[in-house]
Coordinates of C-alpha atoms and ligand atoms in Angstrom, one line a residue:
P181 CA 0.0 0.0 0.0
S182 CA 1.0 3.6 -0.4
P183 CA 1.9 4.7 3.2
L184 CA 0.5 8.2 2.6
K185 CA -3.0 6.7 2.3
S186 CA -2.6 5.2 5.8
L187 CA -2.9 8.7 7.2
T188 CA -6.4 9.1 5.9
K189 CA -7.8 7.5 9.1
Y190 CA -6.8 10.7 11.1
L191 CA -8.9 12.8 8.8
K192 CA -12.0 11.6 10.6
L193 CA -10.9 13.2 13.9
P194 CA -13.2 16.1 14.7
G195 CA -11.6 19.5 14.2
L196 CA -8.3 18.1 12.8
I197 CA -6.6 20.3 10.2
S198 CA -4.5 18.5 7.7
L199 CA -1.5 19.8 5.8
G200 CA -0.8 16.2 5.0
A201 CA -1.9 15.8 1.5
G202 CA -0.6 17.3 -1.8
L203 CA -4.1 17.8 -3.0
P204 CA -4.7 20.4 -5.8
H205 CA -7.2 23.0 -4.7
P206 CA -10.6 22.5 -6.4
E207 CA -10.6 26.2 -7.3
T208 CA -7.9 25.4 -9.8
F209 CA -10.0 22.8 -11.5
P210 CA -11.2 24.3 -14.7
F211 CA -14.6 22.6 -14.8
A212 CA -17.7 24.2 -13.3
R213 CA -20.1 21.4 -14.3
L214 CA -20.0 18.2 -16.2
S215 CA -23.3 17.0 -17.5
V216 CA -24.3 14.0 -19.6
E217 CA -27.5 13.5 -21.5
T218 CA -28.6 10.0 -21.6
K219 CA -30.6 8.5 -24.6
E220 CA -34.3 8.6 -24.2
H221 CA -34.8 5.1 -25.6
D222 CA -32.9 1.8 -25.1
V223 CA -31.7 -0.4 -27.9
T224 CA -35.1 -2.0 -28.4
G225 CA -36.8 1.4 -28.7
R226 CA -38.4 1.2 -25.2
P227 CA -38.4 4.5 -23.2
M228 CA -35.6 4.6 -20.6
P229 CA -36.7 5.0 -17.0
A230 CA -37.5 8.6 -16.4
A231 CA -34.9 9.1 -13.6
T232 CA -32.1 8.1 -16.0
A233 CA -33.5 10.0 -19.0
Q234 CA -33.8 13.2 -16.9
A235 CA -30.3 12.8 -15.4
T236 CA -28.9 16.0 -16.8
T237 CA -28.3 17.9 -20.0
S238 CA -25.4 17.4 -22.3
S239 CA -22.4 19.6 -22.6
L240 CA -20.4 17.0 -24.6
P241 CA -21.5 17.2 -28.2
S242 CA -20.8 14.1 -30.2
D243 CA -18.0 15.5 -32.3
F244 CA -16.3 17.8 -29.8
V245 CA -12.8 18.1 -31.1
S246 CA -12.3 19.9 -34.4
D247 CA -9.0 18.3 -35.3
A248 CA -9.2 14.5 -35.5
P249 CA -12.4 14.7 -33.5
P250 CA -13.3 11.9 -31.3
T251 CA -17.1 11.5 -31.4
L252 CA -18.9 10.7 -28.2
N253 CA -19.1 7.1 -29.4
T254 CA -15.3 7.1 -30.0
A255 CA -14.7 8.4 -26.4
L256 CA -17.0 5.7 -25.1
Q257 CA -15.5 2.9 -27.2
Y258 CA -12.4 0.8 -26.5
G259 CA -9.5 3.0 -27.7
V260 CA -5.8 2.5 -28.4
G261 CA -3.0 2.0 -26.0
R262 CA -1.2 5.1 -27.1
G263 CA -4.1 7.4 -26.4
L264 CA -6.7 9.1 -28.6
A265 CA -5.1 10.9 -31.6
S266 CA -6.4 14.3 -30.7
V267 CA -5.2 14.3 -27.1
R268 CA -1.8 12.8 -28.2
K269 CA -1.6 15.7 -30.6
F270 CA -1.7 18.1 -27.7
F271 CA 0.9 16.0 -25.8
V272 CA 3.2 16.1 -28.8
E273 CA 2.8 19.8 -29.3
E274 CA 3.4 20.5 -25.6
T275 CA 6.5 18.4 -25.7
R276 CA 7.8 20.3 -28.7
R277 CA 6.9 23.7 -27.1
L278 CA 8.7 23.0 -23.8
H279 CA 11.0 20.0 -23.9
L280 CA 12.0 19.2 -27.4
P281 CA 14.6 16.4 -27.0
R282 CA 17.9 16.7 -29.0
Y283 CA 17.3 13.4 -30.9
A284 CA 14.8 12.5 -33.6
N285 CA 12.8 9.4 -32.7
W286 CA 11.1 10.5 -29.6
D287 CA 7.4 9.8 -29.1
V288 CA 4.6 10.1 -26.5
V289 CA 2.2 7.6 -25.1
A290 CA -0.8 8.4 -22.9
T291 CA -0.8 7.2 -19.3
C292 CA -3.3 7.3 -16.4
G293 CA -0.9 9.8 -14.7
N294 CA 2.6 9.6 -13.3
T295 CA 1.9 6.9 -10.8
D296 CA 0.8 4.7 -13.6
G297 CA 3.7 5.8 -15.9
F298 CA 6.3 5.2 -13.2
A299 CA 4.9 1.7 -12.2
K300 CA 5.1 0.8 -15.9
A301 CA 8.5 2.2 -16.5
V302 CA 9.9 0.4 -13.4
S303 CA 8.4 -2.9 -14.4
L304 CA 9.9 -2.5 -17.9
F305 CA 13.4 -1.6 -16.7
C306 CA 13.8 -3.4 -13.3
D307 CA 14.1 -7.1 -12.6
P308 CA 13.9 -8.7 -9.2
G309 CA 17.1 -8.0 -7.2
D310 CA 17.9 -4.9 -9.2
G311 CA 18.7 -1.6 -7.6
L312 CA 17.2 1.7 -8.6
L313 CA 18.9 5.0 -7.8
V314 CA 16.5 7.4 -6.0
E315 CA 16.7 10.6 -4.1
E316 CA 17.3 9.9 -0.4
W317 CA 13.9 11.4 0.4
C318 CA 11.5 9.9 -2.1
Y319 CA 7.9 9.9 -3.2
P320 CA 6.4 6.9 -1.2
A321 CA 4.3 5.5 -4.0
A322 CA 7.5 5.3 -6.1
L323 CA 9.2 3.4 -3.3
E324 CA 6.3 1.0 -3.1
A325 CA 6.3 0.5 -6.9
I326 CA 10.0 -0.4 -6.7
K327 CA 9.3 -2.9 -4.0
Q328 CA 6.5 -4.3 -6.1
V329 CA 8.9 -5.5 -8.7
A330 CA 11.2 -6.9 -6.0
A331 CA 13.9 -4.2 -6.7
S332 CA 15.6 -2.2 -4.1
P333 CA 16.0 1.6 -3.8
C334 CA 19.5 2.8 -3.8
P335 CA 19.4 6.2 -2.1
V336 CA 21.5 9.2 -3.3
R337 CA 22.2 12.2 -1.1
M338 CA 20.3 15.4 -1.8
D339 CA 20.8 19.1 -1.0
D340 CA 18.4 21.9 -1.5
Q341 CA 18.8 21.5 -5.3
G342 CA 17.9 17.8 -5.2
M343 CA 20.2 14.9 -6.1
V344 CA 23.9 15.6 -5.8
P345 CA 25.9 14.6 -8.8
E346 CA 29.0 13.5 -6.9
S347 CA 26.8 11.4 -4.5
L348 CA 25.2 9.8 -7.6
R349 CA 28.7 8.8 -8.7
Q350 CA 29.6 7.5 -5.3
A351 CA 26.3 5.5 -4.9
V352 CA 27.0 3.8 -8.2
A353 CA 30.6 3.1 -7.3
A354 CA 29.5 1.6 -3.9
W355 CA 26.8 -0.7 -5.4
T356 CA 27.5 -4.4 -4.9
G357 CA 24.4 -5.9 -6.4
A358 CA 24.6 -8.8 -8.9
R359 CA 23.5 -6.6 -11.9
P360 CA 24.7 -3.1 -12.5
L361 CA 22.5 -0.1 -11.7
R362 CA 20.8 1.2 -14.8
V363 CA 18.0 3.6 -13.7
I364 CA 17.7 6.9 -11.8
Y365 CA 14.3 8.0 -10.6
L366 CA 14.1 11.7 -9.7
V367 CA 11.6 14.6 -9.3
P368 CA 13.5 17.7 -10.6
T369 CA 10.9 20.4 -9.8
G370 CA 9.2 20.9 -6.4
Q371 CA 10.5 17.5 -5.2
N372 CA 8.1 15.5 -3.1
P373 CA 8.7 15.8 -0.1
T374 CA 11.6 18.3 0.1
G375 CA 10.3 20.9 -2.3
A376 CA 13.9 21.0 -3.8
C377 CA 14.2 22.3 -7.3
M378 CA 17.2 21.4 -9.5
S379 CA 18.9 24.5 -11.0
L380 CA 19.8 24.4 -14.7
E381 CA 23.4 23.6 -13.8
R382 CA 22.3 20.8 -11.5
R383 CA 20.1 19.3 -14.2
Q384 CA 22.9 19.4 -16.7
A385 CA 25.4 17.9 -14.1
I386 CA 23.0 15.0 -13.3
Y387 CA 22.4 14.4 -17.0
D388 CA 26.2 14.4 -17.6
V389 CA 26.8 11.8 -14.9
A390 CA 24.0 9.7 -16.3
R391 CA 25.7 9.8 -19.7
E392 CA 29.1 9.0 -18.3
L393 CA 27.7 6.0 -16.3
D394 CA 25.2 5.0 -19.0
L395 CA 22.1 5.3 -16.8
I396 CA 18.5 5.9 -17.8
I397 CA 16.7 8.8 -16.0
I398 CA 13.0 8.6 -15.1
E399 CA 12.1 12.2 -14.8
D400 CA 8.8 12.5 -12.8
D401 CA 7.8 16.1 -13.1
P402 CA 4.1 16.7 -12.1
Y403 CA 5.0 20.1 -10.5
Y404 CA 6.8 21.4 -13.6
H405 CA 4.3 24.2 -14.1
L406 CA 4.3 25.2 -10.4
Q407 CA 7.5 27.2 -10.5
Y408 CA 7.0 30.4 -8.6
D409 CA 10.0 32.5 -9.1
G410 CA 9.8 33.1 -12.9
P411 CA 7.2 35.3 -14.5
S412 CA 5.8 33.0 -17.1
D413 CA 6.1 29.7 -19.0
A414 CA 9.0 31.3 -20.9
A415 CA 11.0 31.3 -17.6
L416 CA 10.5 27.7 -16.7
L417 CA 13.6 25.7 -16.1
P418 CA 14.6 23.3 -18.8
S419 CA 13.6 19.7 -18.2
L420 CA 16.2 16.9 -18.3
L421 CA 14.3 15.6 -21.4
S422 CA 15.2 18.8 -23.2
M423 CA 18.9 18.1 -22.6
D424 CA 18.6 14.5 -23.8
T425 CA 20.8 13.7 -26.8
D426 CA 20.7 9.9 -26.4
G427 CA 17.1 8.8 -25.6
R428 CA 18.0 8.1 -22.0
V429 CA 15.4 10.2 -20.3
I430 CA 11.9 8.9 -19.7
R431 CA 9.8 11.9 -18.9
L432 CA 6.5 11.5 -16.9
E433 CA 3.9 14.3 -17.5
S434 CA 0.7 14.6 -15.5
L435 CA -2.4 16.8 -15.8
S436 CA -3.2 16.0 -12.1
K437 CA -1.8 19.1 -10.6
I438 CA -2.8 21.5 -13.3
L439 CA -6.2 20.3 -14.5
A440 CA -7.6 17.7 -12.1
P441 CA -6.2 14.5 -10.5
G442 CA -9.4 12.6 -10.9
M443 CA -9.1 12.7 -14.6
R444 CA -6.2 10.2 -14.2
L445 CA -4.5 11.5 -17.4
G446 CA -0.9 12.0 -18.2
W447 CA 1.7 11.1 -20.8
L448 CA 5.1 9.6 -21.1
V449 CA 7.8 10.9 -23.5
A450 CA 10.8 8.8 -24.4
A451 CA 12.6 7.2 -27.4
K452 CA 10.0 5.4 -29.6
P453 CA 11.1 1.9 -28.7
I454 CA 10.3 2.7 -25.1
T455 CA 7.0 4.3 -25.8
D456 CA 6.1 1.3 -27.9
L457 CA 6.8 -0.9 -24.9
V458 CA 4.6 1.3 -22.7
Q459 CA 1.9 1.1 -25.3
Y460 CA 2.0 -2.7 -25.2
Y461 CA 1.9 -2.6 -21.4
N462 CA -1.1 -0.3 -21.5
E463 CA -2.8 -2.8 -23.9
I464 CA -2.6 -5.6 -21.3
T465 CA -3.3 -3.5 -18.2
T466 CA -5.2 -0.3 -18.2
Q467 CA -5.7 -0.5 -22.0
Q468 CA -5.9 3.3 -22.2
P469 CA -6.7 6.2 -19.9
S470 CA -10.4 6.8 -19.5
G471 CA -12.1 7.8 -22.8
W472 CA -14.2 10.4 -21.0
S473 CA -11.1 12.0 -19.6
Q474 CA -9.2 12.0 -22.9
A475 CA -12.2 13.4 -24.7
I476 CA -12.7 16.2 -22.2
A477 CA -9.0 17.0 -22.3
A478 CA -9.0 17.1 -26.1
H479 CA -12.1 19.3 -26.2
L480 CA -10.8 21.7 -23.6
L481 CA -7.1 22.0 -24.7
L482 CA -7.4 21.8 -28.5
D483 CA -10.9 23.1 -29.2
S484 CA -12.1 25.4 -26.4
W485 CA -8.9 27.0 -24.9
G486 CA -6.2 26.5 -27.5
Q487 CA -2.7 27.5 -26.6
A488 CA -3.7 31.0 -25.3
G489 CA -6.3 29.7 -22.9
W490 CA -4.0 26.9 -21.7
Q491 CA -1.2 29.4 -20.9
R492 CA -3.7 31.7 -19.1
H493 CA -4.9 28.7 -17.1
L494 CA -1.3 27.6 -16.2
A495 CA -0.4 31.2 -15.1
S496 CA -3.5 31.4 -12.9
V497 CA -2.8 28.0 -11.2
R498 CA 0.8 29.1 -10.7
E499 CA -0.4 32.4 -9.1
N500 CA -2.9 30.6 -6.9
Y501 CA -0.2 28.4 -5.4
R502 CA 2.4 31.1 -5.3
S503 CA 0.3 33.2 -3.0
K504 CA -0.5 30.2 -0.8
R505 CA 3.2 29.4 -0.6
D506 CA 4.0 33.0 0.3
S507 CA 1.4 33.2 3.1
L508 CA 2.6 29.9 4.6
Q509 CA 6.1 31.3 4.6
T510 CA 5.0 34.4 6.4
I511 CA 3.2 32.4 9.1
C512 CA 6.1 30.0 9.5
E513 CA 8.7 32.8 9.8
R514 CA 6.5 34.2 12.6
E515 CA 5.6 31.0 14.4
L516 CA 8.3 28.4 13.8
T517 CA 11.6 30.2 13.7
G518 CA 13.9 28.3 16.0
L519 CA 11.6 25.3 16.3
C520 CA 12.5 24.0 12.9
E521 CA 14.4 24.9 9.7
W522 CA 13.2 24.9 6.1
T523 CA 14.1 26.4 2.7
L524 CA 11.4 28.4 0.9
P525 CA 10.3 26.1 -1.9
S526 CA 10.6 27.8 -5.3
S527 CA 8.2 25.2 -6.8
G528 CA 5.7 22.5 -6.0
M529 CA 3.3 22.1 -3.1
F530 CA 5.4 21.3 0.0
F531 CA 7.4 22.8 2.9
W532 CA 9.9 20.4 4.4
F533 CA 10.5 21.1 8.1
R534 CA 13.6 19.8 9.8
L535 CA 12.8 19.7 13.5
N536 CA 15.2 21.3 16.0
L537 CA 14.3 18.9 18.8
P538 CA 15.9 19.2 22.3
A539 CA 18.8 16.8 22.9
S540 CA 16.9 15.3 25.9
L541 CA 14.0 14.3 23.6
K542 CA 16.3 13.2 20.7
S543 CA 18.0 10.7 22.9
Q544 CA 14.8 8.8 23.6
P545 CA 13.9 6.0 21.2
G546 CA 10.5 6.5 19.6
H547 CA 10.6 10.3 20.0
M548 CA 9.4 11.1 16.4
Q549 CA 6.3 8.9 17.0
R550 CA 5.7 11.0 20.1
V551 CA 6.1 14.2 18.1
F552 CA 3.6 12.9 15.6
D553 CA 1.2 11.8 18.3
R554 CA 1.4 15.3 19.9
C555 CA 0.6 16.9 16.6
I556 CA -2.5 14.8 16.3
K557 CA -3.4 15.6 19.9
H558 CA -3.2 19.3 19.1
G559 CA -5.3 18.7 16.0
V560 CA -2.9 19.0 13.2
L561 CA -1.6 16.4 10.7
L562 CA 1.7 16.7 8.8
V563 CA 3.4 13.8 7.1
P564 CA 6.2 12.2 9.1
G565 CA 9.6 12.3 7.3
S566 CA 10.0 8.6 7.7
Q567 CA 7.3 8.0 5.1
F568 CA 9.8 9.3 2.5
L569 CA 13.0 7.7 3.7
A570 CA 14.5 5.6 0.9
L571 CA 16.1 2.7 2.6
P572 CA 17.9 -0.1 0.6
D573 CA 16.5 -3.6 1.3
S574 CA 19.7 -4.5 3.0
V575 CA 19.0 -2.0 5.9
A576 CA 16.4 -3.2 8.4
L577 CA 15.2 -0.7 10.9
S578 CA 12.4 -1.0 13.5
P579 CA 9.5 1.4 12.9
D580 CA 10.8 3.6 15.8
E581 CA 14.4 3.6 14.5
K582 CA 13.1 4.5 11.0
A583 CA 10.9 7.3 12.4
D584 CA 13.7 8.7 14.6
S585 CA 16.2 8.7 11.7
A586 CA 13.9 11.1 9.8
P587 CA 13.4 14.3 12.0
Y588 CA 11.2 16.0 9.4
L589 CA 7.6 16.8 8.8
R590 CA 6.1 17.6 5.3
A591 CA 3.5 20.4 5.1
G592 CA 1.4 20.8 1.9
F593 CA 0.2 24.4 1.2
S594 CA -2.1 23.7 -1.7
Y595 CA -5.3 22.7 -0.2
E596 CA -6.3 24.4 3.1
T597 CA -7.7 27.9 3.3
A598 CA -5.3 30.7 4.7
D599 CA -7.0 30.8 8.1
K600 CA -6.9 27.0 8.5
V601 CA -3.2 27.0 7.5
E602 CA -2.5 29.6 10.1
E603 CA -4.3 27.7 12.8
A604 CA -2.5 24.5 11.7
I605 CA 0.9 26.2 12.2
L606 CA -0.1 27.6 15.6
R607 CA -1.1 24.0 16.6
L608 CA 2.2 22.7 15.2
R609 CA 4.1 25.3 17.3
K610 CA 2.2 24.1 20.4
A611 CA 2.9 20.5 19.7
L612 CA 6.6 21.1 19.1
Ligands
PLP816 C1 6.5 13.0 -7.3 C2 5.1 12.7 -7.6 N1 4.9 11.8 -8.6 C3 3.6 11.4 -9.0 C4 2.5 11.9 -8.3 C5 1.2 11.4 -8.7 O1 0.9 11.9 -10.0 P1 -0.3 11.4 -10.8 O2 -1.6 11.9 -10.2 O3 -0.1 11.9 -12.1 O4 -0.3 9.9 -10.7 C6 2.7 12.8 -7.2 C7 1.5 13.3 -6.5 O5 1.4 13.4 -5.4 C8 4.0 13.2 -6.9 O6 4.3 14.0 -5.9

C-alpha cells in the first residue's frame, strides 16, 4: 500500500486540520459542471426509466474536437494503448513547445498519470534484485512500486537542489548488487517531499553523470508548471528531457496538478522503442486512460482553450499556489523560527521542516512517533519524514528507528484555506 494513504484515518478526527496531502485545490479545476444527457430510448426502442433519462443535460456534443475529432461514441469505445489521436496531438505539441529532446525518434504515449507511468517504467526496466537510484527522500508511491517489482531503492544524497551529482557517482561506485545499476528516478521540480528544485546547472550535471555511467533517467515532473519565481512559461527551467541527446530520459507528465487528478490522465515521453513498450503494457493492463477524460481534455485543450487559454490557465494556477506558498512562509517565519528549519520552496506544493528537537528528547527511542502523536493531539496532521525515507533492502530498521532517523515533517500548502493553514501552524508550534 501507499503509506500516505494510511494517514487518511486521522482525517475523521473532529476538528483536525490536515496539511498532510498534496491535493490540488478544487478552485484550480477548470470545470464548473459536467453533464451528460442519456438516450431517451434503449436499444429496443423502449423508453428509458424517467430518472435516468432526466439525469442531466449534455455539454459534450458528439464530435467535440475539431482536429481529428473523437465523437462521443469514440470516447465511449475501446480505444488504443497510445491514447486518442487528438489528445496525443496536444501531448506532442506540448513536448515540442517546452521540452524538445535533441534526438529525432522520440514519441509520446498516454498514461493514467505519473503513478501509472512510473509503475510501468519500473516494471519494464527493473528485474527482481535490481537496484534503482532514487533521491534519499523519495515519493512513497514510487518506493512501493520499486518494492512491487522486488527491486531495491539505492538512495542518493540530496541538498536543496535535489540529487547531488557527486553522490550519484559514489552510490554507483559503492553498489555491490549482482547486476549493474541502470536507472535513476528523480523529481526535478518541487520535489516531493523536500520541495527541492534542481537548477539548470544541477540538471545538466546529473544528466552528464547519467551519460558517463550510462544510466536511464526517469524524470517524474508533475509540478513542472508550479515554478513560482519566474514570471511565465518562458522562464520555466529546462527539463532533463530537453537536454537529452541519447534517448536516456523517460519523462512523466501529468495533468493531475494543473487540471484535475481525478481525470487520471498524463503522458510519457521517451525514445520510440520505449513508448512502444509502454503502449503494449497499456494494452494488457489499463488499455488506455479513460475515454471520458481523454475526450474532455482534447475538447478543452485543443478546441475550447487553444494555446492561449492553456497558458492563461497555467499562469492562474501558478499564481494561486504562489500566493498560498507566500502566506505559509509568512506564518512559518512568525511562528516556527527556532523550532525547525526549512528552505522556501521555489516550486511544487510542499514545505519540508527539519525539526530542532531538544537533545533530551532526541536521545529517547520513539521520539518522532511522540512528536507525531502530539501533533495529532493538538489537532494538526503533517506527514512524518520517515514515510519518504528511501532505505535499501539491506537496511532493516524497526518502525521507531526509522521514524527517529527522519526528523522531518512535510506540510502541503495547496489545499487548506489561509485561516486554517495559520491555525495548523499555531497548533504545530504548540505540539513542538
Ligand atoms: C512526485 C510525484 N509523482 C507522482 C505523483 C502522482 O501523480 P499522478 O496523479 O499523475 O499519478 C505525485 C503526486 O502526489 C508526486 O508527488
